């Protein structure tokens, strides 16, 4: 609703300041908002000589205003515009600063407005002085009166803070609207430190060693404790209130208080004492709580060798958070390694699977990426033998805002939920992130459990937020366990709630031994599955049309050469998916222009052959090449891979050199016309990249991890996105061949 006094304020600002550098013209809509507050702030800075002008009322502005002094009857505004700015701000806050409008006079009506403001803020009615810190508060959108969603008990605490600490150097006037939010959370931490006797040079709003020590010695309160000169019980009750308990802003620690404490301690997985000890204070005041308390879960990016696992188990850790996959660049190399999951569960440990290949920026969170992430997580979980019904935790790894949660994260998690159980086994969705996003995603029914990133104590999503009711793991500290020993490892320590038991047994091993032939009765269904999968990844309508046109030919290759491919897989000790993945995708993705490129290569080398046949000396020509054949391989790539295979004693053939045009022409023709040669080369190319990019031995290709599969495919095409997307096709083929075994 438009307010004429706010409109008058906006008009005055436009007339007096909008022509000046550093100002913009305001809409004169009579609606108080941040743009009006920013304009008032800049106007005050201009009048005080603060430069450069800023929307932020920072330390420089406060220092200049403090030097100027409080506005009062004895200091009625040496510069009348400063009084007018104060009057405008009072109008915007809903106080009548004078029916005469912008008089610039510190008259009785203006003084009464300030007295009313001071009363609302808890500062009493004995003064009408506009203290610099109160002026700072005026230039915000914070309220001094109870708002519709406010809590009167919280408001009582806010007013007490202002009254008790306004003269402390690092304490600023807080809103008294009854809402617990970031600034109140910070102010509460200062309030406790002030009561503990910390001076202005020591109190810093952090729950550090000094604060912990003094709480343990001075504020270890329990049933029967009563405040006298110190507000320990009051602030403890206040902390209980903002954590969801029906305590009052009272100075008495009652039996009811003790029952609230026990409930909170049980919920937060603290020792149940019913007292305000350092651990309970910590968990009420800061997201990590007392981060020195023991935890039973460790998440890390480091492979858990037998030695590291023994180190962690000896230190009391029973649950282990490990990543299912790497990012495209494999940096850091954080995924579960061959045999690692089995090593964890056989030792009696439990795994809580993590998936993060992005999530540190809002652009990651789209419905399309959610669909892709669900598939990637499902296939990597399947590959690591994570059993059905396990919870996979998907990351939101930054201080996300509420609008971004609604706009980006909710659609992303909806897509994850819709697609996660379509790829081999049924899994459940968990979320890793700050408290706010965990709660909102869980409230939308899109996460069964939360893994809370409480170490990020400065995140807005953690400050002033209660623990999610479905929290399973609470990340509180990064530390190095057994420093200096062979089993040393850096981990993030987590508290375990017990809601998610974790994975204590793996699914039955799959794809043991040689892959079978594709049963003729299953061939059509298998063909439909891989075609639909690839078609869903088509980048454009044109590419999808080529896929449709190429489908019959690729289906024919898979059928015709299945026996040959099965033999190759047995010979080289690989799974058929290693060759079928590029063969199927590249065959489907052949474009019309590829035929023209191949024809150019043929014409080029036939012309060279003609010149040589006529006895002409043929100079070293340009190295013309194209991707050709069913698996679209360049002669350069084929020679590279086959040379590696020859050196590894996988094949026997003469040496080919790409620099010799007759060699590359011979290899190119074989790739183009001899399908068995081309298919074998396709497999050798994949083996070459798996070996050279990930150091997998030539005879260990059946033990590729998902990241190694992705890396080999990335090498095949030279594109990490290609590698990531085709990895999911690899595991689709794997799952089908597992079914063919039965």
PDB file of C-alpha atoms in Angstrom, residues 328-490:
ATOM      1  CA  UNK A 328      34.967 -35.395 -15.834  1.00  0.00           C
ATOM      2  CA  UNK A 329      38.553 -34.322 -15.224  1.00  0.00           C
ATOM      3  CA  UNK A 330      38.968 -36.894 -12.411  1.00  0.00           C
ATOM      4  CA  UNK A 331      40.338 -34.148 -10.138  1.00  0.00           C
ATOM      5  CA  UNK A 332      40.291 -34.970  -7.342  1.00  0.00           C
ATOM      6  CA  UNK A 333      40.319 -38.735  -7.793  1.00  0.00           C
ATOM      7  CA  UNK A 334      37.728 -39.421  -5.125  1.00  0.00           C
ATOM      8  CA  UNK A 335      35.641 -42.351  -6.351  1.00  0.00           C
ATOM      9  CA  UNK A 336      35.383 -45.762  -4.709  1.00  0.00           C
ATOM     10  CA  UNK A 337      38.159 -47.996  -6.012  1.00  0.00           C
ATOM     11  CA  UNK A 338      38.130 -51.642  -6.956  1.00  0.00           C
ATOM     12  CA  UNK A 339      37.593 -53.745  -3.840  1.00  0.00           C
ATOM     13  CA  UNK A 340      37.187 -50.743  -1.545  1.00  0.00           C
ATOM     14  CA  UNK A 341      33.474 -51.153  -0.826  1.00  0.00           C
ATOM     15  CA  UNK A 342      33.973 -54.845  -0.068  1.00  0.00           C
ATOM     16  CA  UNK A 343      36.897 -53.987   2.209  1.00  0.00           C
ATOM     17  CA  UNK A 344      34.755 -51.533   4.189  1.00  0.00           C
ATOM     18  CA  UNK A 345      31.800 -53.848   4.768  1.00  0.00           C
ATOM     19  CA  UNK A 346      33.934 -56.918   5.451  1.00  0.00           C
ATOM     20  CA  UNK A 347      35.612 -54.961   8.261  1.00  0.00           C
ATOM     21  CA  UNK A 348      32.211 -54.302   9.823  1.00  0.00           C
ATOM     22  CA  UNK A 349      31.986 -50.759   8.504  1.00  0.00           C
ATOM     23  CA  UNK A 350      29.031 -49.142   6.790  1.00  0.00           C
ATOM     24  CA  UNK A 351      29.016 -47.000   3.649  1.00  0.00           C
ATOM     25  CA  UNK A 352      26.859 -43.957   2.993  1.00  0.00           C
ATOM     26  CA  UNK A 353      27.223 -43.313  -0.774  1.00  0.00           C
ATOM     27  CA  UNK A 354      27.858 -39.748  -1.974  1.00  0.00           C
ATOM     28  CA  UNK A 355      27.410 -38.337  -5.450  1.00  0.00           C
ATOM     29  CA  UNK A 356      28.842 -34.997  -6.504  1.00  0.00           C
ATOM     30  CA  UNK A 357      29.996 -34.057 -10.005  1.00  0.00           C
ATOM     31  CA  UNK A 358      29.004 -30.400  -9.612  1.00  0.00           C
ATOM     32  CA  UNK A 359      26.693 -28.557  -7.286  1.00  0.00           C
ATOM     33  CA  UNK A 360      28.873 -25.623  -6.288  1.00  0.00           C
ATOM     34  CA  UNK A 361      27.004 -23.118  -8.443  1.00  0.00           C
ATOM     35  CA  UNK A 362      23.344 -22.478  -9.314  1.00  0.00           C
ATOM     36  CA  UNK A 363      23.874 -23.287 -13.011  1.00  0.00           C
ATOM     37  CA  UNK A 364      24.343 -26.954 -12.129  1.00  0.00           C
ATOM     38  CA  UNK A 365      20.812 -27.254 -10.823  1.00  0.00           C
ATOM     39  CA  UNK A 366      18.473 -27.832 -13.751  1.00  0.00           C
ATOM     40  CA  UNK A 367      15.866 -30.509 -14.328  1.00  0.00           C
ATOM     41  CA  UNK A 368      17.904 -31.857 -17.255  1.00  0.00           C
ATOM     42  CA  UNK A 369      21.059 -32.157 -15.167  1.00  0.00           C
ATOM     43  CA  UNK A 370      19.016 -33.781 -12.403  1.00  0.00           C
ATOM     44  CA  UNK A 371      17.896 -36.447 -14.866  1.00  0.00           C
ATOM     45  CA  UNK A 372      21.486 -37.032 -15.992  1.00  0.00           C
ATOM     46  CA  UNK A 373      22.846 -37.074 -12.456  1.00  0.00           C
ATOM     47  CA  UNK A 374      20.244 -39.650 -11.439  1.00  0.00           C
ATOM     48  CA  UNK A 375      21.385 -41.926 -14.246  1.00  0.00           C
ATOM     49  CA  UNK A 376      25.085 -41.413 -13.491  1.00  0.00           C
ATOM     50  CA  UNK A 377      24.556 -42.050  -9.784  1.00  0.00           C
ATOM     51  CA  UNK A 378      22.429 -45.142 -10.399  1.00  0.00           C
ATOM     52  CA  UNK A 379      24.860 -46.793 -12.791  1.00  0.00           C
ATOM     53  CA  UNK A 380      27.894 -46.034 -10.633  1.00  0.00           C
ATOM     54  CA  UNK A 381      26.075 -47.354  -7.563  1.00  0.00           C
ATOM     55  CA  UNK A 382      25.184 -50.489  -9.537  1.00  0.00           C
ATOM     56  CA  UNK A 383      28.795 -50.871 -10.635  1.00  0.00           C
ATOM     57  CA  UNK A 384      29.962 -50.585  -7.017  1.00  0.00           C
ATOM     58  CA  UNK A 385      27.427 -53.210  -5.873  1.00  0.00           C
ATOM     59  CA  UNK A 386      25.475 -50.760  -3.734  1.00  0.00           C
ATOM     60  CA  UNK A 387      22.303 -52.687  -2.863  1.00  0.00           C
ATOM     61  CA  UNK A 388      18.756 -51.643  -3.606  1.00  0.00           C
ATOM     62  CA  UNK A 389      17.063 -49.245  -1.180  1.00  0.00           C
ATOM     63  CA  UNK A 390      20.347 -47.584  -0.199  1.00  0.00           C
ATOM     64  CA  UNK A 391      20.279 -43.795   0.168  1.00  0.00           C
ATOM     65  CA  UNK A 392      22.543 -41.805  -2.166  1.00  0.00           C
ATOM     66  CA  UNK A 393      23.343 -38.262  -1.019  1.00  0.00           C
ATOM     67  CA  UNK A 394      23.326 -35.592  -3.743  1.00  0.00           C
ATOM     68  CA  UNK A 395      25.195 -32.359  -3.019  1.00  0.00           C
ATOM     69  CA  UNK A 396      24.220 -28.701  -2.829  1.00  0.00           C
ATOM     70  CA  UNK A 397      27.665 -27.436  -1.980  1.00  0.00           C
ATOM     71  CA  UNK A 398      27.415 -23.666  -1.595  1.00  0.00           C
ATOM     72  CA  UNK A 399      25.546 -21.015   0.382  1.00  0.00           C
ATOM     73  CA  UNK A 400      22.403 -21.184  -1.696  1.00  0.00           C
ATOM     74  CA  UNK A 401      19.658 -18.578  -1.416  1.00  0.00           C
ATOM     75  CA  UNK A 402      15.978 -19.370  -0.902  1.00  0.00           C
ATOM     76  CA  UNK A 403      14.995 -18.161  -4.408  1.00  0.00           C
ATOM     77  CA  UNK A 404      17.629 -20.484  -5.908  1.00  0.00           C
ATOM     78  CA  UNK A 405      16.263 -23.384  -3.872  1.00  0.00           C
ATOM     79  CA  UNK A 406      12.793 -22.796  -5.299  1.00  0.00           C
ATOM     80  CA  UNK A 407      13.909 -21.983  -8.829  1.00  0.00           C
ATOM     81  CA  UNK A 408      16.800 -24.413  -9.312  1.00  0.00           C
ATOM     82  CA  UNK A 409      17.209 -27.050  -6.635  1.00  0.00           C
ATOM     83  CA  UNK A 410      13.628 -28.267  -6.246  1.00  0.00           C
ATOM     84  CA  UNK A 411      13.206 -29.061 -10.003  1.00  0.00           C
ATOM     85  CA  UNK A 412      16.655 -30.702  -9.976  1.00  0.00           C
ATOM     86  CA  UNK A 413      15.801 -32.983  -7.057  1.00  0.00           C
ATOM     87  CA  UNK A 414      12.412 -33.747  -8.546  1.00  0.00           C
ATOM     88  CA  UNK A 415      14.181 -35.001 -11.679  1.00  0.00           C
ATOM     89  CA  UNK A 416      16.629 -37.014  -9.556  1.00  0.00           C
ATOM     90  CA  UNK A 417      13.698 -38.692  -7.794  1.00  0.00           C
ATOM     91  CA  UNK A 418      11.875 -39.387 -11.047  1.00  0.00           C
ATOM     92  CA  UNK A 419      14.866 -41.099 -12.659  1.00  0.00           C
ATOM     93  CA  UNK A 420      17.092 -42.628  -9.983  1.00  0.00           C
ATOM     94  CA  UNK A 421      15.424 -46.039  -9.883  1.00  0.00           C
ATOM     95  CA  UNK A 422      15.201 -46.594 -13.641  1.00  0.00           C
ATOM     96  CA  UNK A 423      18.724 -47.903 -14.089  1.00  0.00           C
ATOM     97  CA  UNK A 424      19.249 -51.305 -12.511  1.00  0.00           C
ATOM     98  CA  UNK A 425      18.269 -51.020  -8.849  1.00  0.00           C
ATOM     99  CA  UNK A 426      15.898 -48.928  -6.766  1.00  0.00           C
ATOM    100  CA  UNK A 427      17.713 -46.325  -4.695  1.00  0.00           C
ATOM    101  CA  UNK A 428      16.520 -43.565  -2.393  1.00  0.00           C
ATOM    102  CA  UNK A 429      17.466 -39.897  -2.528  1.00  0.00           C
ATOM    103  CA  UNK A 430      19.304 -38.056   0.230  1.00  0.00           C
ATOM    104  CA  UNK A 431      20.611 -34.498   0.209  1.00  0.00           C
ATOM    105  CA  UNK A 432      23.908 -32.989   1.340  1.00  0.00           C
ATOM    106  CA  UNK A 433      23.937 -29.262   1.979  1.00  0.00           C
ATOM    107  CA  UNK A 434      23.279 -26.428   4.436  1.00  0.00           C
ATOM    108  CA  UNK A 435      20.364 -26.777   6.838  1.00  0.00           C
ATOM    109  CA  UNK A 436      17.969 -24.556   4.914  1.00  0.00           C
ATOM    110  CA  UNK A 437      18.172 -26.413   1.604  1.00  0.00           C
ATOM    111  CA  UNK A 438      18.081 -29.793   3.353  1.00  0.00           C
ATOM    112  CA  UNK A 439      14.869 -28.817   5.122  1.00  0.00           C
ATOM    113  CA  UNK A 440      13.168 -27.363   2.066  1.00  0.00           C
ATOM    114  CA  UNK A 441      14.029 -30.249  -0.263  1.00  0.00           C
ATOM    115  CA  UNK A 442      12.984 -32.767   2.393  1.00  0.00           C
ATOM    116  CA  UNK A 443       9.729 -30.892   3.085  1.00  0.00           C
ATOM    117  CA  UNK A 444       8.943 -31.176  -0.630  1.00  0.00           C
ATOM    118  CA  UNK A 445       9.200 -34.960  -0.284  1.00  0.00           C
ATOM    119  CA  UNK A 446      12.345 -35.113  -2.423  1.00  0.00           C
ATOM    120  CA  UNK A 447      14.888 -36.412   0.125  1.00  0.00           C
ATOM    121  CA  UNK A 448      14.438 -39.092   2.768  1.00  0.00           C
ATOM    122  CA  UNK A 449      17.497 -38.092   4.818  1.00  0.00           C
ATOM    123  CA  UNK A 450      19.814 -35.113   5.165  1.00  0.00           C
ATOM    124  CA  UNK A 451      23.595 -35.040   5.363  1.00  0.00           C
ATOM    125  CA  UNK A 452      24.129 -31.561   6.803  1.00  0.00           C
ATOM    126  CA  UNK A 453      27.156 -29.431   5.888  1.00  0.00           C
ATOM    127  CA  UNK A 454      27.282 -27.812   9.313  1.00  0.00           C
ATOM    128  CA  UNK A 455      31.023 -27.058   9.093  1.00  0.00           C
ATOM    129  CA  UNK A 456      30.070 -24.051   6.969  1.00  0.00           C
ATOM    130  CA  UNK A 457      29.130 -22.025  10.029  1.00  0.00           C
ATOM    131  CA  UNK A 458      29.086 -18.741   8.103  1.00  0.00           C
ATOM    132  CA  UNK A 459      26.538 -19.909   5.547  1.00  0.00           C
ATOM    133  CA  UNK A 460      23.224 -18.093   5.677  1.00  0.00           C
ATOM    134  CA  UNK A 461      21.646 -21.510   5.152  1.00  0.00           C
ATOM    135  CA  UNK A 462      23.050 -22.631   8.512  1.00  0.00           C
ATOM    136  CA  UNK A 463      22.840 -19.468  10.596  1.00  0.00           C
ATOM    137  CA  UNK A 464      19.567 -19.204  12.470  1.00  0.00           C
ATOM    138  CA  UNK A 465      18.428 -22.585  11.130  1.00  0.00           C
ATOM    139  CA  UNK A 466      17.506 -25.637  13.177  1.00  0.00           C
ATOM    140  CA  UNK A 467      18.794 -29.086  12.318  1.00  0.00           C
ATOM    141  CA  UNK A 468      16.562 -30.866   9.790  1.00  0.00           C
ATOM    142  CA  UNK A 469      14.320 -33.374  11.517  1.00  0.00           C
ATOM    143  CA  UNK A 470      15.506 -36.080   9.107  1.00  0.00           C
ATOM    144  CA  UNK A 471      19.241 -35.490   9.597  1.00  0.00           C
ATOM    145  CA  UNK A 472      21.293 -38.645   9.259  1.00  0.00           C
ATOM    146  CA  UNK A 473      24.848 -37.273   9.267  1.00  0.00           C
ATOM    147  CA  UNK A 474      26.064 -33.942  10.630  1.00  0.00           C
ATOM    148  CA  UNK A 475      29.420 -32.780   9.241  1.00  0.00           C
ATOM    149  CA  UNK A 476      31.237 -30.795  11.938  1.00  0.00           C
ATOM    150  CA  UNK A 477      35.017 -30.811  11.521  1.00  0.00           C
ATOM    151  CA  UNK A 478      37.883 -31.456   9.110  1.00  0.00           C
ATOM    152  CA  UNK A 479      40.765 -33.210  10.798  1.00  0.00           C
ATOM    153  CA  UNK A 480      43.719 -35.468  10.169  1.00  0.00           C
ATOM    154  CA  UNK A 481      43.582 -38.827  11.925  1.00  0.00           C
ATOM    155  CA  UNK A 482      46.818 -40.496  13.013  1.00  0.00           C
ATOM    156  CA  UNK A 483      49.032 -37.700  11.678  1.00  0.00           C
ATOM    157  CA  UNK A 484      52.512 -38.900  10.788  1.00  0.00           C
ATOM    158  CA  UNK A 485      51.619 -42.596  10.740  1.00  0.00           C
ATOM    159  CA  UNK A 486      51.334 -44.834   7.645  1.00  0.00           C
ATOM    160  CA  UNK A 487      47.563 -44.877   8.123  1.00  0.00           C
ATOM    161  CA  UNK A 488      47.237 -41.077   8.261  1.00  0.00           C
ATOM    162  CA  UNK A 489      44.160 -39.696   6.524  1.00  0.00           C
ATOM    163  CA  UNK A 490      42.260 -36.406   6.335  1.00  0.00           C
TER     164      UNK A 490
END
